[in-house]
Amino acid sequence: MRINAILKNAQPGEQIDVKGWVRTRRDSKHGFSFIELNDGSCMGNLQVVVDRDVPGYEETIKDVTTGSSLAISGALQESPGKGQRVELHASSLAVLGTADAEKFPLQKKRHSFEFLREIAHLRPRTNTFGAIARVRNAISSAIHNFFQSRGFLYIHTPIITTSDCEGAGEMFQVTTLDLARLAQLQTELDFSQDFFGKPASLTVSGQLEAEIYATSLGDCYTFGPTFRAENSNTTRHLAEFWMVEPEMPFVDLPQNMDVAELFVKEVINETRERCIEDMDFFNLRIDKTVLETLDNITQNEFVRLPYTEAIDLLKSSGKDFEYPVEWGNDLQSEHERFLTEEHFQQPVILFDYPRMIKPFYMRVNDDGKTVRAMDVLVPRVGELIGGSQREERLDVLEARMTECGLEPEEYWWYLDLRRYGSVPHSGFGLGLERMVQLVTGMTNIRDVIPLPRTPRNAEF
Ligand code: 4AD
Ligand code: MG
């Protein structure tokens, strides 16, 4: 039986078997030991009482150290102690795997997140990282539920691609060419000899391929890993992260915003309902304002503000920003934080960004200067979602590609979607890890993905 079920539902008198890892052991002077056992199913430990009469007690108990793994059978009893309803009185105890008390790294009650990043293979055995894994799981499930309950198709778009969706040139190349040998021979790279016969990369987004399905079958979404070789060592960027990207035909930008707002709210609500104990932990130990922040997000309407008005607002704020505020520049994190944390104190959807700072696929507005882009900014995390209405006019799209330095012929299949039955359509991308940061209050994105990939770091 798993410990979450025992702590919640099991009754005194029940015979049970449990398996898990030892958090602590205390030996009483009166000839028995207390073990705190955790199996990852919940934050709470099962208290186990092992009497000296249990067969093999003397030989076994010395191996019951923090980090060791056990299989225990016994009967539940009402616990006289505070803090738990029931405790397990062992009738048999076996050590499955020992953990050398001198060497096991997780001895202290609390370790710094920096230290735990160096032992990322063991950190899920701590309370914080167990809770993060369970919340991340609940968020992923809520994401699927949101779209599945609305009839969206889950589309598995490819990981290897020959197009650069965001046009930012931040792609990891995929090749079977023997680069070391070619460098030795000092020959030119000949991609016709490469596996795909041309340069290929890991995808930065599944959007372009999702558009194929949205303009054939209706509402759909992709949800998978994406890769960006941006050399930024921030608390909000990973080289490998997960993105969920809905794509919807016959939907314009305001409707796209409606979906994004409802989506964020529903995913937060469902996750909170499912992870009550873990969320209380985050609110107590990680960030005392996290539940309040989430209430504020789910209970109020997001502010919707054109980029141009945001620039005016930032300029007249009297704030001394490190990066200059100028129409045509991308917003920096300090600007986003000012808007969401100081000025509005709630999520803000900025839209109609300058054409020159956004990718080729966004629909050009009648002013010619802006595109139908939207970013959802939230307190503490900044940009949570990026999306847009897509350019559905063939001639405008071709001109934009050329302007962005892309060869329209290389995107012939994407242009075909505009040649044959083109429709207005929209979509957005939400970074899963940023959502986990928002919900848990964790400040560093490296702590909300199991094994983070960042510049010079892919150890595990
Ligand atoms: O704004 P982005 O670049 O948008 C797209 O990729 C579009 N193709 C999405 C679409 O319209 N279908 O990325 C979307 C989101 C960001 O708002 C952010 O939450 C996350 O992905 N993101 C990252 N998360 C972690 N590390 C990075 N390096 C990220 N880059 C983007
Ligand atoms: Mg973006």
Short mmCIF file of C-alpha atoms and ligand atoms in Angstrom, two decimals:
data_model
loop_
_atom_site.label_atom_id
_atom_site.label_comp_id
_atom_site.label_asym_id
_atom_site.label_seq_id
_atom_site.Cartn_x
_atom_site.Cartn_y
_atom_site.Cartn_z
CA MET A 1 0.00 0.00 0.00
CA ARG A 2 1.27 3.47 -0.74
CA ILE A 3 1.75 5.85 2.13
CA ASN A 4 -0.62 8.57 0.87
CA ALA A 5 -3.46 6.02 0.90
CA ILE A 6 -2.48 4.76 4.35
CA LEU A 7 -2.34 8.22 5.90
CA LYS A 8 -5.64 9.19 4.34
CA ASN A 9 -7.88 6.15 4.47
CA ALA A 10 -6.42 3.15 6.28
CA GLN A 11 -7.94 2.11 9.61
CA PRO A 12 -6.34 0.89 12.85
CA GLY A 13 -6.21 -2.90 12.82
CA GLU A 14 -5.46 -3.20 9.10
CA GLN A 15 -2.57 -5.44 8.08
CA ILE A 16 -0.37 -3.71 5.52
CA ASP A 17 2.88 -3.98 3.56
CA VAL A 18 4.88 -0.84 2.77
CA LYS A 19 8.09 -0.12 0.95
CA GLY A 20 10.01 3.11 0.94
CA TRP A 21 13.06 5.09 2.02
CA VAL A 22 14.06 6.01 5.55
CA ARG A 23 13.99 9.68 6.42
CA THR A 24 15.01 9.25 10.08
CA ARG A 25 15.38 6.60 12.77
CA ARG A 26 15.24 7.15 16.52
CA ASP A 27 15.95 4.44 19.06
CA SER A 28 14.09 4.62 22.33
CA LYS A 29 15.63 3.55 25.60
CA HIS A 30 12.69 1.23 26.11
CA GLY A 31 13.75 -1.30 23.51
CA PHE A 32 12.11 -0.16 20.29
CA SER A 33 12.83 2.13 17.32
CA PHE A 34 10.83 4.77 15.46
CA ILE A 35 11.29 5.01 11.71
CA GLU A 36 9.97 7.81 9.53
CA LEU A 37 9.36 6.19 6.14
CA ASN A 38 8.64 8.04 2.89
CA ASP A 39 7.68 6.50 -0.45
CA GLY A 40 7.18 9.68 -2.51
CA SER A 41 3.42 9.30 -2.81
CA CYS A 42 2.93 12.34 -0.56
CA MET A 43 4.78 14.79 1.63
CA GLY A 44 3.95 12.94 4.85
CA ASN A 45 6.00 10.10 6.32
CA LEU A 46 4.58 6.95 7.84
CA GLN A 47 5.71 6.48 11.42
CA VAL A 48 6.80 2.90 11.98
CA VAL A 49 7.39 1.39 15.40
CA VAL A 50 9.78 -1.56 15.46
CA ASP A 51 9.86 -3.52 18.68
CA ARG A 52 12.96 -5.44 19.75
CA ASP A 53 10.88 -8.64 19.46
CA VAL A 54 10.61 -8.30 15.69
CA PRO A 55 12.60 -11.19 14.17
CA GLY A 56 16.18 -10.17 13.34
CA TYR A 57 15.83 -6.77 15.07
CA GLU A 58 19.38 -6.68 16.44
CA GLU A 59 21.14 -7.47 13.13
CA THR A 60 18.81 -5.41 10.94
CA ILE A 61 18.19 -2.17 12.80
CA LYS A 62 21.78 -0.89 12.49
CA ASP A 63 21.32 -0.82 8.71
CA VAL A 64 18.15 1.26 8.99
CA THR A 65 19.87 4.58 8.31
CA THR A 66 18.70 7.76 6.59
CA GLY A 67 18.41 7.00 2.87
CA SER A 68 18.22 3.21 3.15
CA SER A 69 15.25 1.37 1.62
CA LEU A 70 12.95 -0.96 3.52
CA ALA A 71 10.09 -3.40 3.13
CA ILE A 72 7.91 -3.58 6.23
CA SER A 73 4.80 -5.55 7.16
CA GLY A 74 2.68 -5.01 10.20
CA ALA A 75 -0.57 -3.78 11.70
CA LEU A 76 -1.78 -0.21 11.87
CA GLN A 77 -2.59 1.25 15.27
CA GLU A 78 -4.03 4.53 16.36
CA SER A 79 -1.07 6.78 17.09
CA PRO A 80 -0.79 8.18 20.59
CA GLY A 81 1.72 10.77 19.34
CA LYS A 82 0.88 14.12 17.83
CA GLY A 83 1.14 14.68 14.09
CA GLN A 84 -0.28 11.44 12.73
CA ARG A 85 -3.57 9.56 12.91
CA VAL A 86 -2.11 6.07 12.55
CA GLU A 87 1.26 4.39 12.92
CA LEU A 88 2.56 1.04 11.75
CA HIS A 89 3.67 -1.58 14.24
CA ALA A 90 6.11 -3.77 12.35
CA SER A 91 5.95 -7.55 12.48
CA SER A 92 8.69 -7.95 9.89
CA LEU A 93 11.37 -5.65 8.59
CA ALA A 94 13.80 -6.11 5.69
CA VAL A 95 16.48 -3.73 4.48
CA LEU A 96 16.37 -3.74 0.67
CA GLY A 97 19.30 -1.38 0.12
CA THR A 98 21.67 0.16 2.65
CA ALA A 99 22.88 3.79 2.60
CA ASP A 100 26.23 4.42 4.23
CA ALA A 101 25.53 6.96 6.96
CA GLU A 102 29.01 8.46 6.50
CA LYS A 103 28.48 9.08 2.80
CA PHE A 104 24.77 9.58 2.02
CA PRO A 105 24.63 13.28 1.09
CA LEU A 106 21.13 14.07 2.38
CA GLN A 107 21.71 13.94 6.12
CA LYS A 108 20.77 17.45 7.16
CA LYS A 109 17.15 18.52 7.38
CA ARG A 110 17.73 21.41 5.01
CA HIS A 111 20.15 21.86 2.13
CA SER A 112 20.59 24.84 -0.18
CA PHE A 113 19.06 24.57 -3.65
CA GLU A 114 22.54 25.24 -5.09
CA PHE A 115 23.91 22.17 -3.30
CA LEU A 116 20.94 20.06 -4.33
CA ARG A 117 21.47 21.00 -8.01
CA GLU A 118 24.85 19.24 -7.77
CA ILE A 119 23.13 16.06 -6.64
CA ALA A 120 20.09 16.37 -8.87
CA HIS A 121 19.86 12.56 -8.98
CA LEU A 122 19.11 12.47 -5.24
CA ARG A 123 17.14 15.66 -4.73
CA PRO A 124 13.72 14.08 -5.44
CA ARG A 125 14.19 12.40 -2.06
CA THR A 126 13.74 15.74 -0.31
CA ASN A 127 10.36 17.21 0.65
CA THR A 128 10.69 20.19 -1.69
CA PHE A 129 11.62 18.23 -4.80
CA GLY A 130 9.06 15.53 -4.15
CA ALA A 131 6.41 18.24 -3.94
CA ILE A 132 7.66 19.91 -7.13
CA ALA A 133 7.49 16.61 -9.02
CA ARG A 134 3.93 15.96 -7.86
CA VAL A 135 2.79 19.50 -8.70
CA ARG A 136 4.49 19.37 -12.10
CA ASN A 137 2.65 16.12 -12.78
CA ALA A 138 -0.68 17.65 -11.71
CA ILE A 139 -0.10 20.70 -13.92
CA SER A 140 0.68 18.48 -16.93
CA SER A 141 -2.45 16.46 -16.33
CA ALA A 142 -4.56 19.63 -15.91
CA ILE A 143 -3.17 20.92 -19.22
CA HIS A 144 -4.32 17.79 -21.02
CA ASN A 145 -7.68 17.90 -19.23
CA PHE A 146 -8.26 21.50 -20.25
CA PHE A 147 -7.77 20.75 -23.94
CA GLN A 148 -9.18 17.23 -24.02
CA SER A 149 -12.43 18.37 -22.37
CA ARG A 150 -12.81 20.95 -25.12
CA GLY A 151 -12.24 18.55 -28.01
CA PHE A 152 -8.69 19.63 -28.92
CA LEU A 153 -6.59 16.95 -30.64
CA TYR A 154 -3.21 16.17 -29.12
CA ILE A 155 -0.74 16.28 -32.01
CA HIS A 156 2.79 14.88 -31.71
CA THR A 157 4.86 17.30 -33.73
CA PRO A 158 8.44 16.34 -34.61
CA ILE A 159 11.45 17.04 -32.43
CA ILE A 160 13.86 17.09 -35.36
CA THR A 161 13.13 19.82 -37.89
CA THR A 162 14.62 21.71 -40.79
CA SER A 163 12.78 24.99 -40.11
CA ASP A 164 13.47 27.71 -37.54
CA CYS A 165 10.04 28.65 -36.22
CA GLU A 166 11.04 31.62 -34.12
CA GLY A 167 13.66 32.76 -36.64
CA ALA A 168 16.03 33.58 -33.82
CA GLY A 169 18.80 31.24 -34.95
CA GLU A 170 19.02 29.65 -31.53
CA MET A 171 18.90 26.06 -32.67
CA PHE A 172 20.90 22.98 -31.73
CA GLN A 173 22.12 21.25 -34.86
CA VAL A 174 21.44 17.57 -35.40
CA THR A 175 23.98 15.79 -37.55
CA THR A 176 25.61 12.45 -38.17
CA LEU A 177 28.58 14.04 -39.94
CA ASP A 178 31.86 13.20 -38.24
CA LEU A 179 32.72 16.76 -37.28
CA ALA A 180 36.06 15.90 -35.69
CA ARG A 181 37.26 14.14 -38.84
CA LEU A 182 35.95 16.87 -41.12
CA ALA A 183 37.74 19.48 -39.03
CA GLN A 184 40.96 17.47 -39.33
CA LEU A 185 40.58 17.23 -43.09
CA GLN A 186 39.68 20.92 -43.17
CA THR A 187 36.96 20.20 -45.70
CA GLU A 188 33.82 22.22 -46.18
CA LEU A 189 30.70 20.80 -44.60
CA ASP A 190 28.58 19.14 -47.25
CA PHE A 191 25.09 18.77 -45.83
CA SER A 192 23.97 16.69 -48.80
CA GLN A 193 26.07 13.98 -47.18
CA ASP A 194 24.35 14.46 -43.83
CA PHE A 195 21.60 12.18 -42.50
CA PHE A 196 18.69 14.29 -43.75
CA GLY A 197 20.49 15.62 -46.82
CA LYS A 198 20.28 19.14 -45.43
CA PRO A 199 20.92 20.96 -42.14
CA ALA A 200 18.56 19.83 -39.38
CA SER A 201 18.02 20.93 -35.80
CA LEU A 202 16.11 20.27 -32.61
CA THR A 203 12.84 22.15 -32.68
CA VAL A 204 12.32 25.47 -30.84
CA SER A 205 8.52 25.14 -31.17
CA GLY A 206 5.93 22.77 -32.61
CA GLN A 207 3.77 25.63 -33.84
CA LEU A 208 4.35 25.47 -37.61
CA GLU A 209 3.52 21.77 -37.67
CA ALA A 210 0.54 22.29 -35.33
CA GLU A 211 -0.79 24.79 -37.89
CA ILE A 212 -0.90 21.96 -40.46
CA TYR A 213 -3.31 20.03 -38.25
CA ALA A 214 -5.33 23.01 -37.02
CA THR A 215 -6.03 24.03 -40.61
CA SER A 216 -7.13 20.49 -41.45
CA LEU A 217 -8.83 19.05 -38.37
CA GLY A 218 -9.69 21.96 -36.11
CA ASP A 219 -8.50 22.85 -32.62
CA CYS A 220 -5.36 20.99 -31.62
CA TYR A 221 -2.35 21.26 -29.32
CA THR A 222 1.19 20.02 -29.06
CA PHE A 223 2.88 19.40 -25.74
CA GLY A 224 6.48 18.33 -25.77
CA PRO A 225 10.13 19.24 -25.26
CA THR A 226 11.60 22.20 -27.11
CA PHE A 227 15.21 23.31 -27.35
CA ARG A 228 16.88 26.69 -27.47
CA ALA A 229 20.57 27.34 -27.65
CA GLU A 230 20.30 30.82 -26.19
CA ASN A 231 23.30 31.46 -24.04
CA SER A 232 21.37 33.07 -21.23
CA ASN A 233 22.12 32.12 -17.67
CA THR A 234 18.95 33.41 -16.07
CA THR A 235 16.51 32.01 -13.54
CA ARG A 236 13.87 31.76 -16.30
CA HIS A 237 15.68 30.12 -19.23
CA LEU A 238 16.53 26.51 -19.99
CA ALA A 239 18.15 25.01 -23.07
CA GLU A 240 15.57 22.21 -22.96
CA PHE A 241 12.07 22.99 -21.72
CA TRP A 242 8.52 21.78 -22.24
CA MET A 243 5.98 23.84 -24.10
CA VAL A 244 2.25 23.39 -24.65
CA GLU A 245 0.99 25.03 -27.83
CA PRO A 246 -2.69 25.14 -28.77
CA GLU A 247 -3.54 26.14 -32.34
CA MET A 248 -7.08 27.16 -33.30
CA PRO A 249 -8.66 27.88 -36.70
CA PHE A 250 -11.29 30.64 -37.02
CA VAL A 251 -9.96 32.32 -33.87
CA ASP A 252 -8.72 35.91 -33.73
CA LEU A 253 -6.41 37.58 -31.23
CA PRO A 254 -8.99 38.64 -28.61
CA GLN A 255 -10.46 35.12 -28.64
CA ASN A 256 -6.94 33.71 -28.36
CA MET A 257 -6.44 35.86 -25.25
CA ASP A 258 -9.71 34.55 -23.79
CA VAL A 259 -8.51 30.97 -24.18
CA ALA A 260 -5.09 31.76 -22.70
CA GLU A 261 -6.58 33.48 -19.67
CA LEU A 262 -9.10 30.74 -18.96
CA PHE A 263 -6.40 28.11 -19.50
CA VAL A 264 -4.03 29.62 -16.92
CA LYS A 265 -6.85 29.98 -14.39
CA GLU A 266 -8.21 26.46 -14.82
CA VAL A 267 -4.81 24.80 -14.67
CA ILE A 268 -4.02 26.65 -11.43
CA ASN A 269 -7.37 25.74 -9.88
CA GLU A 270 -7.21 22.07 -10.79
CA THR A 271 -3.63 21.76 -9.55
CA ARG A 272 -4.48 23.41 -6.24
CA GLU A 273 -7.43 21.10 -5.70
CA ARG A 274 -5.31 18.06 -6.38
CA CYS A 275 -2.16 19.09 -4.46
CA ILE A 276 -3.52 20.68 -1.28
CA GLU A 277 -0.80 19.37 1.02
CA ASP A 278 2.06 20.21 -1.34
CA MET A 279 0.67 23.70 -1.99
CA ASP A 280 0.44 24.37 1.75
CA PHE A 281 4.08 23.35 1.98
CA PHE A 282 5.12 25.82 -0.75
CA ASN A 283 3.15 28.57 0.92
CA LEU A 284 4.79 27.85 4.28
CA ARG A 285 8.36 27.07 3.26
CA ILE A 286 9.10 28.52 -0.16
CA ASP A 287 7.07 31.71 -0.62
CA LYS A 288 4.56 32.92 1.94
CA THR A 289 2.63 34.82 -0.73
CA VAL A 290 2.24 32.05 -3.29
CA LEU A 291 -1.40 31.14 -2.54
CA GLU A 292 -2.37 34.79 -2.32
CA THR A 293 -0.71 35.44 -5.69
CA LEU A 294 -2.57 32.50 -7.24
CA ASP A 295 -5.89 33.69 -5.76
CA ASN A 296 -5.26 37.09 -7.27
CA ILE A 297 -4.58 35.50 -10.66
CA THR A 298 -7.60 33.21 -10.70
CA GLN A 299 -10.11 35.66 -9.23
CA ASN A 300 -9.45 38.74 -11.37
CA GLU A 301 -9.55 39.56 -15.04
CA PHE A 302 -6.17 39.95 -16.68
CA VAL A 303 -5.31 43.47 -17.80
CA ARG A 304 -5.12 43.80 -21.60
CA LEU A 305 -2.85 46.56 -22.83
CA PRO A 306 -1.42 47.43 -26.26
CA TYR A 307 2.38 47.43 -26.32
CA THR A 308 2.42 51.09 -27.34
CA GLU A 309 0.42 52.09 -24.25
CA ALA A 310 2.73 49.98 -22.07
CA ILE A 311 5.72 51.90 -23.41
CA ASP A 312 4.03 55.23 -22.59
CA LEU A 313 3.19 53.95 -19.14
CA LEU A 314 6.77 52.80 -18.47
CA LYS A 315 8.17 56.09 -19.76
CA SER A 316 5.95 58.17 -17.54
CA SER A 317 6.47 55.92 -14.51
CA GLY A 318 9.37 57.98 -13.19
CA LYS A 319 11.27 54.72 -12.65
CA ASP A 320 14.98 54.55 -13.27
CA PHE A 321 15.22 51.39 -15.40
CA GLU A 322 18.56 49.82 -16.25
CA TYR A 323 17.48 49.19 -19.85
CA PRO A 324 16.05 52.15 -21.81
CA VAL A 325 12.34 52.14 -22.61
CA GLU A 326 11.94 52.90 -26.29
CA TRP A 327 9.15 52.05 -28.72
CA GLY A 328 10.57 49.20 -30.82
CA ASN A 329 12.61 47.55 -28.05
CA ASP A 330 11.64 44.28 -26.44
CA LEU A 331 10.60 44.59 -22.82
CA GLN A 332 13.16 43.51 -20.24
CA SER A 333 12.37 41.58 -17.13
CA GLU A 334 12.51 44.77 -15.00
CA HIS A 335 9.82 46.35 -17.20
CA GLU A 336 7.61 43.28 -17.01
CA ARG A 337 7.99 43.18 -13.25
CA PHE A 338 7.09 46.83 -12.92
CA LEU A 339 3.88 46.29 -14.86
CA THR A 340 2.75 43.08 -13.15
CA GLU A 341 4.10 43.57 -9.63
CA GLU A 342 3.97 47.31 -9.04
CA HIS A 343 1.65 49.07 -11.42
CA PHE A 344 -1.20 46.60 -12.04
CA GLN A 345 -0.31 43.96 -9.43
CA GLN A 346 -1.86 41.25 -11.56
CA PRO A 347 -1.31 39.48 -14.89
CA VAL A 348 -1.10 41.69 -17.96
CA ILE A 349 -1.62 40.64 -21.57
CA LEU A 350 0.40 42.93 -23.81
CA PHE A 351 -0.53 42.90 -27.49
CA ASP A 352 0.17 44.50 -30.87
CA TYR A 353 3.96 44.47 -30.65
CA PRO A 354 6.27 46.17 -33.15
CA ARG A 355 6.63 44.12 -36.30
CA MET A 356 10.42 44.30 -36.24
CA ILE A 357 10.86 42.42 -32.94
CA LYS A 358 8.49 39.55 -33.66
CA PRO A 359 8.68 36.42 -35.88
CA PHE A 360 7.54 36.22 -39.49
CA TYR A 361 4.33 34.28 -38.87
CA MET A 362 2.44 36.94 -36.88
CA ARG A 363 -0.39 38.77 -38.62
CA VAL A 364 0.51 42.31 -39.69
CA ASN A 365 -1.91 44.99 -38.45
CA ASP A 366 -3.41 47.64 -40.71
CA ASP A 367 -0.96 50.22 -39.32
CA GLY A 368 1.84 48.20 -40.94
CA LYS A 369 4.03 48.82 -37.89
CA THR A 370 2.64 46.29 -35.44
CA VAL A 371 1.67 42.62 -35.47
CA ARG A 372 -1.10 40.70 -33.71
CA ALA A 373 1.17 39.32 -31.01
CA MET A 374 0.31 38.80 -27.38
CA ASP A 375 2.43 38.00 -24.33
CA VAL A 376 0.89 37.02 -21.01
CA LEU A 377 3.03 38.49 -18.22
CA VAL A 378 2.59 37.37 -14.63
CA PRO A 379 4.04 38.55 -11.31
CA ARG A 380 7.50 37.13 -10.42
CA VAL A 381 7.84 34.96 -13.54
CA GLY A 382 7.41 37.59 -16.26
CA GLU A 383 6.51 36.14 -19.66
CA LEU A 384 4.46 32.99 -19.15
CA ILE A 385 2.84 32.78 -22.59
CA GLY A 386 3.73 34.06 -26.04
CA GLY A 387 1.22 33.84 -28.87
CA SER A 388 -0.36 35.53 -31.84
CA GLN A 389 -2.90 35.57 -34.59
CA ARG A 390 -1.14 34.03 -37.60
CA GLU A 391 -0.63 35.72 -40.96
CA GLU A 392 -3.08 33.96 -43.24
CA ARG A 393 -2.54 36.17 -46.36
CA LEU A 394 -0.08 34.52 -48.74
CA ASP A 395 1.44 37.69 -50.20
CA VAL A 396 1.90 39.40 -46.82
CA LEU A 397 3.45 36.26 -45.36
CA GLU A 398 5.91 35.89 -48.24
CA ALA A 399 6.96 39.51 -47.88
CA ARG A 400 7.45 39.08 -44.13
CA MET A 401 9.59 35.97 -44.64
CA THR A 402 11.85 37.81 -47.01
CA GLU A 403 12.02 40.74 -44.60
CA CYS A 404 13.07 38.31 -41.85
CA GLY A 405 15.81 36.83 -44.02
CA LEU A 406 14.05 33.53 -44.67
CA GLU A 407 13.72 31.80 -48.05
CA PRO A 408 10.00 31.41 -48.80
CA GLU A 409 10.78 28.35 -50.99
CA GLU A 410 12.12 26.50 -47.95
CA TYR A 411 8.76 26.99 -46.25
CA TRP A 412 6.76 25.93 -49.31
CA TRP A 413 4.59 23.55 -47.28
CA TYR A 414 3.79 26.27 -44.72
CA LEU A 415 2.84 28.61 -47.55
CA ASP A 416 0.64 25.89 -49.07
CA LEU A 417 -1.56 26.20 -45.97
CA ARG A 418 -2.24 29.76 -47.24
CA ARG A 419 -2.60 28.67 -50.85
CA TYR A 420 -5.30 26.11 -50.22
CA GLY A 421 -8.23 27.07 -48.01
CA SER A 422 -6.42 29.58 -45.83
CA VAL A 423 -8.30 30.64 -42.69
CA PRO A 424 -7.72 33.12 -39.88
CA HIS A 425 -6.14 31.22 -37.01
CA SER A 426 -4.34 31.80 -33.74
CA GLY A 427 -2.43 30.04 -31.00
CA PHE A 428 0.02 30.45 -28.19
CA GLY A 429 2.80 28.70 -26.30
CA LEU A 430 3.03 28.29 -22.55
CA GLY A 431 6.36 27.31 -20.99
CA LEU A 432 5.61 24.46 -18.59
CA GLU A 433 8.53 25.22 -16.29
CA ARG A 434 7.49 28.86 -15.91
CA MET A 435 4.01 27.65 -15.00
CA VAL A 436 5.52 25.35 -12.37
CA GLN A 437 7.53 28.31 -11.04
CA LEU A 438 4.40 30.41 -10.82
CA VAL A 439 2.42 27.74 -8.99
CA THR A 440 5.15 26.67 -6.55
CA GLY A 441 6.89 30.00 -5.94
CA MET A 442 10.27 28.43 -6.81
CA THR A 443 12.56 31.21 -8.00
CA ASN A 444 15.01 29.25 -10.16
CA ILE A 445 13.76 27.42 -13.26
CA ARG A 446 16.53 24.81 -12.80
CA ASP A 447 14.67 23.55 -9.76
CA VAL A 448 11.33 22.82 -11.44
CA ILE A 449 12.53 20.39 -14.14
CA PRO A 450 13.98 17.03 -13.11
CA LEU A 451 17.37 17.34 -14.79
CA PRO A 452 18.00 20.85 -16.13
CA ARG A 453 19.97 21.58 -19.29
CA THR A 454 21.65 24.99 -19.24
CA PRO A 455 24.90 26.32 -20.75
CA ARG A 456 27.78 24.04 -19.69
CA ASN A 457 25.48 21.83 -17.67
CA ALA A 458 24.11 18.44 -18.73
CA GLU A 459 25.71 16.17 -16.15
CA PHE A 460 22.82 13.92 -15.25
O1 4AD B 1 7.29 33.24 -26.81
P1 4AD B 1 7.79 31.95 -27.39
O2 4AD B 1 9.14 31.97 -28.01
O3 4AD B 1 6.67 31.51 -28.43
C1 4AD B 1 6.74 30.48 -29.31
O4 4AD B 1 7.62 29.64 -29.35
C2 4AD B 1 5.53 30.36 -30.19
N1 4AD B 1 5.87 29.52 -31.34
C3 4AD B 1 4.39 29.82 -29.40
C4 4AD B 1 3.12 29.70 -30.20
O5 4AD B 1 2.53 30.70 -30.56
N2 4AD B 1 2.69 28.49 -30.49
O6 4AD B 1 7.77 30.82 -26.27
C5 4AD B 1 6.58 30.50 -25.60
C6 4AD B 1 6.82 30.34 -24.12
C7 4AD B 1 7.36 31.59 -23.43
O7 4AD B 1 6.32 32.50 -23.13
C8 4AD B 1 7.98 31.00 -22.19
O8 4AD B 1 7.01 30.70 -21.21
C9 4AD B 1 8.55 29.70 -22.71
O9 4AD B 1 7.83 29.36 -23.87
N3 4AD B 1 9.97 29.80 -23.01
C10 4AD B 1 10.96 29.29 -22.25
N4 4AD B 1 10.93 28.61 -21.09
C11 4AD B 1 12.10 28.20 -20.57
N5 4AD B 1 13.30 28.42 -21.14
C12 4AD B 1 13.39 29.09 -22.32
N6 4AD B 1 14.57 29.26 -22.90
C13 4AD B 1 12.18 29.55 -22.92
N7 4AD B 1 11.89 30.22 -24.06
C14 4AD B 1 10.55 30.36 -24.10
MG MG B 2 8.07 35.10 -26.36
#
